[in-house]
Amino acid sequence: AQSVTQLGSHVSVSEGALVLLRCNYSSSVPPYLFWYVQYPNQGLQLLLKYTTGATLVKGINGFEAEFKKSETSFHLTKPSAHMSDAAEYFCAVRVGTSGSRLTFGEGTQLTVNP
Amino acid sequence: KAGVTQTPRYLIKTRGQQVTLSCSPISGHRSVSWYQQTPGQGLQFLFEYFSETQRNKGNFPGRFSGRQFSNSRSEMNVSTLELGDSALYLCASSWAGVADTQYFGPGTRLTVL
Protein backbone atom coordinates (compact mmCIF):
# COMPACT_ATOMS: atom_id res chain seq x y z
CA ALA A 1 0.00 0.00 0.00
CA GLN A 2 1.13 3.53 -0.64
CA SER A 3 1.32 6.36 1.87
CA VAL A 4 2.38 9.99 2.11
CA THR A 5 3.96 11.92 4.97
CA GLN A 6 4.06 15.68 5.06
CA LEU A 7 6.60 17.04 7.50
CA GLY A 8 5.24 20.01 9.38
CA SER A 9 1.54 20.63 9.77
CA HIS A 10 2.18 24.37 9.93
CA VAL A 11 4.81 26.37 8.08
CA SER A 12 5.23 30.12 8.44
CA VAL A 13 7.31 32.29 6.11
CA SER A 14 7.77 35.96 5.44
CA GLU A 15 6.54 37.50 2.22
CA GLY A 16 9.32 37.19 -0.36
CA ALA A 17 11.01 34.28 1.41
CA LEU A 18 11.51 30.78 0.08
CA VAL A 19 8.65 28.35 0.53
CA LEU A 20 9.57 24.71 1.17
CA LEU A 21 6.90 22.15 1.94
CA ARG A 22 8.11 18.62 2.50
CA CYS A 23 6.53 15.41 1.27
CA ASN A 24 7.81 11.85 1.50
CA TYR A 25 6.01 8.90 0.00
CA SER A 26 6.03 5.18 0.35
CA SER A 27 5.17 2.98 -2.58
CA SER A 28 6.24 -0.43 -3.77
CA VAL A 29 5.60 0.50 -7.39
CA PRO A 30 6.40 3.64 -9.39
CA PRO A 31 4.12 6.37 -8.07
CA TYR A 32 2.31 9.28 -9.57
CA LEU A 33 2.68 12.28 -7.28
CA PHE A 34 0.56 15.39 -6.93
CA TRP A 35 0.43 18.63 -4.99
CA TYR A 36 -2.92 20.27 -4.38
CA VAL A 37 -3.80 23.55 -2.68
CA GLN A 38 -6.97 24.29 -0.76
CA TYR A 39 -8.21 27.76 0.09
CA PRO A 40 -10.81 28.20 2.85
CA ASN A 41 -14.25 26.86 1.97
CA GLN A 42 -13.08 25.62 -1.40
CA GLY A 43 -12.18 22.36 -3.04
CA LEU A 44 -8.70 21.24 -4.04
CA GLN A 45 -6.82 22.81 -6.91
CA LEU A 46 -3.97 21.01 -8.64
CA LEU A 47 -0.62 22.78 -8.41
CA LEU A 48 1.49 20.22 -10.25
CA LYS A 49 1.97 16.52 -10.83
CA TYR A 50 4.69 14.03 -11.59
CA THR A 51 3.89 11.05 -13.76
CA THR A 52 6.94 10.07 -15.77
CA GLY A 53 9.86 11.80 -17.44
CA ALA A 54 11.49 14.95 -16.11
CA THR A 55 11.89 14.83 -12.36
CA LEU A 56 11.66 18.61 -11.90
CA VAL A 57 8.05 19.58 -12.35
CA LYS A 58 6.83 23.13 -12.73
CA GLY A 59 3.34 24.06 -11.73
CA ILE A 60 1.07 27.04 -11.46
CA ASN A 61 1.70 30.21 -9.46
CA GLY A 62 5.48 29.76 -9.53
CA PHE A 63 5.56 26.46 -7.63
CA GLU A 64 7.76 23.54 -8.56
CA ALA A 65 8.65 20.16 -7.11
CA GLU A 66 11.39 17.63 -7.66
CA PHE A 67 10.83 13.89 -7.66
CA LYS A 68 13.75 12.19 -5.92
CA LYS A 69 13.37 8.45 -6.07
CA SER A 70 16.42 7.74 -3.93
CA GLU A 71 15.00 9.88 -1.13
CA THR A 72 11.33 8.98 -1.82
CA SER A 73 10.59 12.69 -1.68
CA PHE A 74 8.55 15.20 -3.66
CA HIS A 75 9.09 18.52 -1.91
CA LEU A 76 7.25 21.63 -3.06
CA THR A 77 9.11 24.93 -3.41
CA LYS A 78 8.52 28.49 -4.46
CA PRO A 79 11.36 31.02 -4.54
CA SER A 80 9.40 33.97 -3.24
CA ALA A 81 6.25 33.71 -1.13
CA HIS A 82 3.28 35.95 -1.77
CA MET A 83 0.48 36.74 0.64
CA SER A 84 -1.94 34.99 -1.69
CA ASP A 85 -0.03 31.71 -1.17
CA ALA A 86 -1.47 31.35 2.32
CA ALA A 87 -3.53 28.16 2.17
CA GLU A 88 -3.39 24.46 3.00
CA TYR A 89 -1.26 22.25 0.78
CA PHE A 90 -1.69 18.54 0.25
CA CYS A 91 0.70 16.04 -1.23
CA ALA A 92 -0.90 12.95 -2.76
CA VAL A 93 0.19 9.69 -4.34
CA ARG A 94 -1.48 7.35 -6.75
CA VAL A 95 -0.25 4.02 -8.05
CA GLY A 96 -1.22 2.24 -11.21
CA THR A 97 -3.08 -0.51 -9.45
CA SER A 98 -5.46 1.79 -7.58
CA GLY A 99 -7.50 3.34 -10.38
CA SER A 100 -7.97 7.04 -9.76
CA ARG A 101 -7.67 6.71 -5.99
CA LEU A 102 -5.47 9.35 -4.37
CA THR A 103 -3.84 8.85 -0.99
CA PHE A 104 -3.26 12.20 0.68
CA GLY A 105 -0.84 13.45 3.28
CA GLU A 106 -2.07 15.21 6.38
CA GLY A 107 -1.68 18.65 4.85
CA THR A 108 0.52 21.64 5.61
CA GLN A 109 -1.00 24.99 6.52
CA LEU A 110 1.14 27.75 5.03
CA THR A 111 1.08 31.18 6.66
CA VAL A 112 2.71 34.14 4.90
CA ASN A 113 3.65 37.05 7.13
CA PRO A 114 3.93 40.62 5.76
CA LYS B 1 -15.60 24.37 -19.78
CA ALA B 2 -17.61 24.07 -16.58
CA GLY B 3 -15.89 22.57 -13.57
CA VAL B 4 -17.08 19.89 -11.19
CA THR B 5 -20.28 20.92 -9.48
CA GLN B 6 -21.66 19.58 -6.23
CA THR B 7 -25.06 20.06 -4.71
CA PRO B 8 -26.06 21.04 -2.19
CA ARG B 9 -23.15 23.08 -0.84
CA TYR B 10 -24.34 22.95 2.74
CA LEU B 11 -26.53 20.47 4.53
CA ILE B 12 -27.70 20.04 8.10
CA LYS B 13 -29.15 16.74 9.22
CA THR B 14 -29.87 15.00 12.50
CA ARG B 15 -28.57 11.67 13.72
CA GLY B 16 -30.33 8.70 12.20
CA GLN B 17 -31.39 10.47 9.03
CA GLN B 18 -30.03 9.70 5.60
CA VAL B 19 -28.58 12.07 3.05
CA THR B 20 -27.85 12.08 -0.68
CA LEU B 21 -25.15 14.25 -2.22
CA SER B 22 -24.81 14.91 -5.92
CA CYS B 23 -21.83 15.47 -8.17
CA SER B 24 -21.71 16.50 -11.82
CA PRO B 25 -18.30 15.87 -13.38
CA ILE B 26 -16.56 17.87 -16.04
CA SER B 27 -18.03 17.10 -19.44
CA GLY B 28 -16.36 14.03 -20.95
CA HIS B 29 -14.92 12.75 -17.69
CA ARG B 30 -15.88 9.18 -16.95
CA SER B 31 -14.34 8.66 -13.53
CA VAL B 32 -15.85 10.15 -10.38
CA SER B 33 -14.28 9.75 -6.96
CA TRP B 34 -15.55 10.79 -3.55
CA TYR B 35 -13.49 11.86 -0.54
CA GLN B 36 -14.33 12.75 3.02
CA GLN B 37 -12.39 15.55 4.68
CA THR B 38 -12.40 16.03 8.45
CA PRO B 39 -10.01 17.87 10.78
CA GLY B 40 -9.13 14.68 12.59
CA GLN B 41 -8.79 12.17 9.75
CA GLY B 42 -7.84 14.47 6.89
CA LEU B 43 -8.74 13.49 3.34
CA GLN B 44 -9.95 9.93 3.01
CA PHE B 45 -11.01 8.11 -0.12
CA LEU B 46 -14.58 6.79 -0.14
CA PHE B 47 -15.05 5.21 -3.56
CA GLU B 48 -14.59 5.66 -7.27
CA TYR B 49 -17.02 5.04 -10.09
CA PHE B 50 -16.10 4.53 -13.69
CA SER B 51 -18.64 3.86 -16.43
CA GLU B 52 -21.38 3.24 -13.84
CA THR B 53 -19.32 0.62 -12.01
CA GLN B 54 -17.58 0.95 -8.68
CA ARG B 55 -13.91 0.57 -9.50
CA ASN B 56 -12.40 1.20 -6.12
CA LYS B 57 -13.59 1.42 -2.54
CA GLY B 58 -12.08 2.89 0.61
CA ASN B 59 -12.38 1.67 4.15
CA PHE B 60 -15.78 3.04 5.12
CA PRO B 61 -18.80 1.22 6.56
CA GLY B 62 -21.63 0.05 4.37
CA ARG B 63 -23.71 3.07 5.40
CA PHE B 64 -21.77 4.93 2.74
CA SER B 65 -22.80 4.04 -0.77
CA GLY B 66 -22.74 5.59 -4.18
CA ARG B 67 -23.75 5.20 -7.75
CA GLN B 68 -23.02 6.64 -11.15
CA PHE B 69 -25.44 7.31 -13.94
CA SER B 70 -25.00 6.88 -17.67
CA ASN B 71 -24.18 10.59 -18.04
CA SER B 72 -21.36 10.14 -15.46
CA ARG B 73 -23.16 12.13 -12.79
CA SER B 74 -22.73 10.53 -9.41
CA GLU B 75 -24.51 10.44 -6.11
CA MET B 76 -23.39 9.28 -2.73
CA ASN B 77 -25.71 8.29 0.04
CA VAL B 78 -25.11 8.05 3.75
CA SER B 79 -27.71 6.22 5.79
CA THR B 80 -28.28 6.32 9.53
CA LEU B 81 -26.17 9.41 10.02
CA GLU B 82 -23.82 9.66 12.96
CA LEU B 83 -22.25 12.75 14.51
CA GLY B 84 -18.89 11.62 13.15
CA ASP B 85 -20.16 11.87 9.60
CA SER B 86 -19.97 15.65 9.81
CA ALA B 87 -17.41 16.54 7.19
CA LEU B 88 -16.68 18.17 3.88
CA TYR B 89 -17.46 15.69 1.12
CA LEU B 90 -15.45 16.28 -2.03
CA CYS B 91 -16.11 14.91 -5.45
CA ALA B 92 -13.43 14.69 -8.11
CA SER B 93 -13.59 13.77 -11.76
CA SER B 94 -11.05 12.68 -14.34
CA TRP B 95 -10.91 11.09 -17.77
CA ALA B 96 -10.02 7.58 -16.72
CA GLY B 97 -6.30 6.90 -16.63
CA VAL B 98 -4.22 6.70 -13.50
CA ALA B 99 -1.98 9.53 -14.65
CA ASP B 100 -4.92 11.80 -15.31
CA THR B 101 -5.50 14.83 -13.15
CA GLN B 102 -8.43 14.69 -10.77
CA TYR B 103 -10.41 17.90 -10.71
CA PHE B 104 -12.22 18.63 -7.49
CA GLY B 105 -15.53 20.27 -6.86
CA PRO B 106 -16.13 22.80 -4.07
CA GLY B 107 -17.53 20.15 -1.76
CA THR B 108 -20.68 19.66 0.29
CA ARG B 109 -20.40 20.61 3.94
CA LEU B 110 -22.49 18.15 5.94
CA THR B 111 -23.30 18.88 9.56
CA VAL B 112 -24.95 16.17 11.64
CA LEU B 113 -26.66 17.34 14.84
GROMACS .gro file of C-alpha atoms in nm:
model
  227
    1ALA     CA    1   0.000   0.000   0.000
    2GLN     CA    2   0.113   0.353  -0.064
    3SER     CA    3   0.132   0.636   0.187
    4VAL     CA    4   0.238   0.999   0.211
    5THR     CA    5   0.396   1.192   0.497
    6GLN     CA    6   0.406   1.568   0.506
    7LEU     CA    7   0.660   1.704   0.750
    8GLY     CA    8   0.524   2.001   0.938
    9SER     CA    9   0.154   2.063   0.977
   10HIS     CA   10   0.218   2.437   0.993
   11VAL     CA   11   0.481   2.637   0.808
   12SER     CA   12   0.523   3.012   0.844
   13VAL     CA   13   0.731   3.229   0.611
   14SER     CA   14   0.777   3.596   0.544
   15GLU     CA   15   0.654   3.750   0.222
   16GLY     CA   16   0.932   3.719  -0.036
   17ALA     CA   17   1.101   3.428   0.141
   18LEU     CA   18   1.151   3.078   0.008
   19VAL     CA   19   0.865   2.835   0.053
   20LEU     CA   20   0.957   2.471   0.117
   21LEU     CA   21   0.690   2.215   0.194
   22ARG     CA   22   0.811   1.862   0.250
   23CYS     CA   23   0.653   1.541   0.127
   24ASN     CA   24   0.781   1.185   0.150
   25TYR     CA   25   0.601   0.890   0.000
   26SER     CA   26   0.603   0.518   0.035
   27SER     CA   27   0.517   0.298  -0.258
   28SER     CA   28   0.624  -0.043  -0.377
   29VAL     CA   29   0.560   0.050  -0.739
   30PRO     CA   30   0.640   0.364  -0.939
   31PRO     CA   31   0.412   0.637  -0.807
   32TYR     CA   32   0.231   0.928  -0.957
   33LEU     CA   33   0.268   1.228  -0.728
   34PHE     CA   34   0.056   1.539  -0.693
   35TRP     CA   35   0.043   1.863  -0.499
   36TYR     CA   36  -0.292   2.027  -0.438
   37VAL     CA   37  -0.380   2.355  -0.268
   38GLN     CA   38  -0.697   2.429  -0.076
   39TYR     CA   39  -0.821   2.776   0.009
   40PRO     CA   40  -1.081   2.820   0.285
   41ASN     CA   41  -1.425   2.686   0.197
   42GLN     CA   42  -1.308   2.562  -0.140
   43GLY     CA   43  -1.218   2.236  -0.304
   44LEU     CA   44  -0.870   2.124  -0.404
   45GLN     CA   45  -0.682   2.281  -0.691
   46LEU     CA   46  -0.397   2.101  -0.864
   47LEU     CA   47  -0.062   2.278  -0.841
   48LEU     CA   48   0.149   2.022  -1.025
   49LYS     CA   49   0.197   1.652  -1.083
   50TYR     CA   50   0.469   1.403  -1.159
   51THR     CA   51   0.389   1.105  -1.376
   52THR     CA   52   0.694   1.007  -1.577
   53GLY     CA   53   0.986   1.180  -1.744
   54ALA     CA   54   1.149   1.495  -1.611
   55THR     CA   55   1.189   1.483  -1.236
   56LEU     CA   56   1.166   1.861  -1.190
   57VAL     CA   57   0.805   1.958  -1.235
   58LYS     CA   58   0.683   2.313  -1.273
   59GLY     CA   59   0.334   2.406  -1.173
   60ILE     CA   60   0.107   2.704  -1.146
   61ASN     CA   61   0.170   3.021  -0.946
   62GLY     CA   62   0.548   2.976  -0.953
   63PHE     CA   63   0.556   2.646  -0.763
   64GLU     CA   64   0.776   2.354  -0.856
   65ALA     CA   65   0.865   2.016  -0.711
   66GLU     CA   66   1.139   1.763  -0.766
   67PHE     CA   67   1.083   1.389  -0.766
   68LYS     CA   68   1.375   1.219  -0.592
   69LYS     CA   69   1.337   0.845  -0.607
   70SER     CA   70   1.642   0.774  -0.393
   71GLU     CA   71   1.500   0.988  -0.113
   72THR     CA   72   1.133   0.898  -0.182
   73SER     CA   73   1.059   1.269  -0.168
   74PHE     CA   74   0.855   1.520  -0.366
   75HIS     CA   75   0.909   1.852  -0.191
   76LEU     CA   76   0.725   2.163  -0.306
   77THR     CA   77   0.911   2.493  -0.341
   78LYS     CA   78   0.852   2.849  -0.446
   79PRO     CA   79   1.136   3.102  -0.454
   80SER     CA   80   0.940   3.397  -0.324
   81ALA     CA   81   0.625   3.371  -0.113
   82HIS     CA   82   0.328   3.595  -0.177
   83MET     CA   83   0.048   3.674   0.064
   84SER     CA   84  -0.194   3.499  -0.169
   85ASP     CA   85  -0.003   3.171  -0.117
   86ALA     CA   86  -0.147   3.135   0.232
   87ALA     CA   87  -0.353   2.816   0.217
   88GLU     CA   88  -0.339   2.446   0.300
   89TYR     CA   89  -0.126   2.225   0.078
   90PHE     CA   90  -0.169   1.854   0.025
   91CYS     CA   91   0.070   1.604  -0.123
   92ALA     CA   92  -0.090   1.295  -0.276
   93VAL     CA   93   0.019   0.969  -0.434
   94ARG     CA   94  -0.148   0.735  -0.675
   95VAL     CA   95  -0.025   0.402  -0.805
   96GLY     CA   96  -0.122   0.224  -1.121
   97THR     CA   97  -0.308  -0.051  -0.945
   98SER     CA   98  -0.546   0.179  -0.758
   99GLY     CA   99  -0.750   0.334  -1.038
  100SER     CA  100  -0.797   0.704  -0.976
  101ARG     CA  101  -0.767   0.671  -0.599
  102LEU     CA  102  -0.547   0.935  -0.437
  103THR     CA  103  -0.384   0.885  -0.099
  104PHE     CA  104  -0.326   1.220   0.068
  105GLY     CA  105  -0.084   1.345   0.328
  106GLU     CA  106  -0.207   1.521   0.638
  107GLY     CA  107  -0.168   1.865   0.485
  108THR     CA  108   0.052   2.164   0.561
  109GLN     CA  109  -0.100   2.499   0.652
  110LEU     CA  110   0.114   2.775   0.503
  111THR     CA  111   0.108   3.118   0.666
  112VAL     CA  112   0.271   3.414   0.490
  113ASN     CA  113   0.365   3.705   0.713
  114PRO     CA  114   0.393   4.062   0.576
  115LYS     CA  115  -1.560   2.437  -1.978
  116ALA     CA  116  -1.761   2.407  -1.658
  117GLY     CA  117  -1.589   2.257  -1.357
  118VAL     CA  118  -1.708   1.989  -1.119
  119THR     CA  119  -2.028   2.092  -0.948
  120GLN     CA  120  -2.166   1.958  -0.623
  121THR     CA  121  -2.506   2.006  -0.471
  122PRO     CA  122  -2.606   2.104  -0.219
  123ARG     CA  123  -2.315   2.308  -0.084
  124TYR     CA  124  -2.434   2.295   0.274
  125LEU     CA  125  -2.653   2.047   0.453
  126ILE     CA  126  -2.770   2.004   0.810
  127LYS     CA  127  -2.915   1.674   0.922
  128THR     CA  128  -2.987   1.500   1.250
  129ARG     CA  129  -2.857   1.167   1.372
  130GLY     CA  130  -3.033   0.870   1.220
  131GLN     CA  131  -3.139   1.047   0.903
  132GLN     CA  132  -3.003   0.970   0.560
  133VAL     CA  133  -2.858   1.207   0.305
  134THR     CA  134  -2.785   1.208  -0.068
  135LEU     CA  135  -2.515   1.425  -0.222
  136SER     CA  136  -2.481   1.491  -0.592
  137CYS     CA  137  -2.183   1.547  -0.817
  138SER     CA  138  -2.171   1.650  -1.182
  139PRO     CA  139  -1.830   1.587  -1.338
  140ILE     CA  140  -1.656   1.787  -1.604
  141SER     CA  141  -1.803   1.710  -1.944
  142GLY     CA  142  -1.636   1.403  -2.095
  143HIS     CA  143  -1.492   1.275  -1.769
  144ARG     CA  144  -1.588   0.918  -1.695
  145SER     CA  145  -1.434   0.866  -1.353
  146VAL     CA  146  -1.585   1.015  -1.038
  147SER     CA  147  -1.428   0.975  -0.696
  148TRP     CA  148  -1.555   1.079  -0.355
  149TYR     CA  149  -1.349   1.186  -0.054
  150GLN     CA  150  -1.433   1.275   0.302
  151GLN     CA  151  -1.239   1.555   0.468
  152THR     CA  152  -1.240   1.603   0.845
  153PRO     CA  153  -1.001   1.787   1.078
  154GLY     CA  154  -0.913   1.468   1.259
  155GLN     CA  155  -0.879   1.217   0.975
  156GLY     CA  156  -0.784   1.447   0.689
  157LEU     CA  157  -0.874   1.349   0.334
  158GLN     CA  158  -0.995   0.993   0.301
  159PHE     CA  159  -1.101   0.811  -0.012
  160LEU     CA  160  -1.458   0.679  -0.014
  161PHE     CA  161  -1.505   0.521  -0.356
  162GLU     CA  162  -1.459   0.566  -0.727
  163TYR     CA  163  -1.702   0.504  -1.009
  164PHE     CA  164  -1.610   0.453  -1.369
  165SER     CA  165  -1.864   0.386  -1.643
  166GLU     CA  166  -2.138   0.324  -1.384
  167THR     CA  167  -1.932   0.062  -1.201
  168GLN     CA  168  -1.758   0.095  -0.868
  169ARG     CA  169  -1.391   0.057  -0.950
  170ASN     CA  170  -1.240   0.120  -0.612
  171LYS     CA  171  -1.359   0.142  -0.254
  172GLY     CA  172  -1.208   0.289   0.061
  173ASN     CA  173  -1.238   0.167   0.415
  174PHE     CA  174  -1.578   0.304   0.512
  175PRO     CA  175  -1.880   0.122   0.656
  176GLY     CA  176  -2.163   0.005   0.437
  177ARG     CA  177  -2.371   0.307   0.540
  178PHE     CA  178  -2.177   0.493   0.274
  179SER     CA  179  -2.280   0.404  -0.077
  180GLY     CA  180  -2.274   0.559  -0.418
  181ARG     CA  181  -2.375   0.520  -0.775
  182GLN     CA  182  -2.302   0.664  -1.115
  183PHE     CA  183  -2.544   0.731  -1.394
  184SER     CA  184  -2.500   0.688  -1.767
  185ASN     CA  185  -2.418   1.059  -1.804
  186SER     CA  186  -2.136   1.014  -1.546
  187ARG     CA  187  -2.316   1.213  -1.279
  188SER     CA  188  -2.273   1.053  -0.941
  189GLU     CA  189  -2.451   1.044  -0.611
  190MET     CA  190  -2.339   0.928  -0.273
  191ASN     CA  191  -2.571   0.829   0.004
  192VAL     CA  192  -2.511   0.805   0.375
  193SER     CA  193  -2.771   0.622   0.579
  194THR     CA  194  -2.828   0.632   0.953
  195LEU     CA  195  -2.617   0.941   1.002
  196GLU     CA  196  -2.382   0.966   1.296
  197LEU     CA  197  -2.225   1.275   1.451
  198GLY     CA  198  -1.889   1.162   1.315
  199ASP     CA  199  -2.016   1.187   0.960
  200SER     CA  200  -1.997   1.565   0.981
  201ALA     CA  201  -1.741   1.654   0.719
  202LEU     CA  202  -1.668   1.817   0.388
  203TYR     CA  203  -1.746   1.569   0.112
  204LEU     CA  204  -1.545   1.628  -0.203
  205CYS     CA  205  -1.611   1.491  -0.545
  206ALA     CA  206  -1.343   1.469  -0.811
  207SER     CA  207  -1.359   1.377  -1.176
  208SER     CA  208  -1.105   1.268  -1.434
  209TRP     CA  209  -1.091   1.109  -1.777
  210ALA     CA  210  -1.002   0.758  -1.672
  211GLY     CA  211  -0.630   0.690  -1.663
  212VAL     CA  212  -0.422   0.670  -1.350
  213ALA     CA  213  -0.198   0.953  -1.465
  214ASP     CA  214  -0.492   1.180  -1.531
  215THR     CA  215  -0.550   1.483  -1.315
  216GLN     CA  216  -0.843   1.469  -1.077
  217TYR     CA  217  -1.041   1.790  -1.071
  218PHE     CA  218  -1.222   1.863  -0.749
  219GLY     CA  219  -1.553   2.027  -0.686
  220PRO     CA  220  -1.613   2.280  -0.407
  221GLY     CA  221  -1.753   2.015  -0.176
  222THR     CA  222  -2.068   1.966   0.029
  223ARG     CA  223  -2.040   2.061   0.394
  224LEU     CA  224  -2.249   1.815   0.594
  225THR     CA  225  -2.330   1.888   0.956
  226VAL     CA  226  -2.495   1.617   1.164
  227LEU     CA  227  -2.666   1.734   1.484
   0.00000   0.00000   0.00000
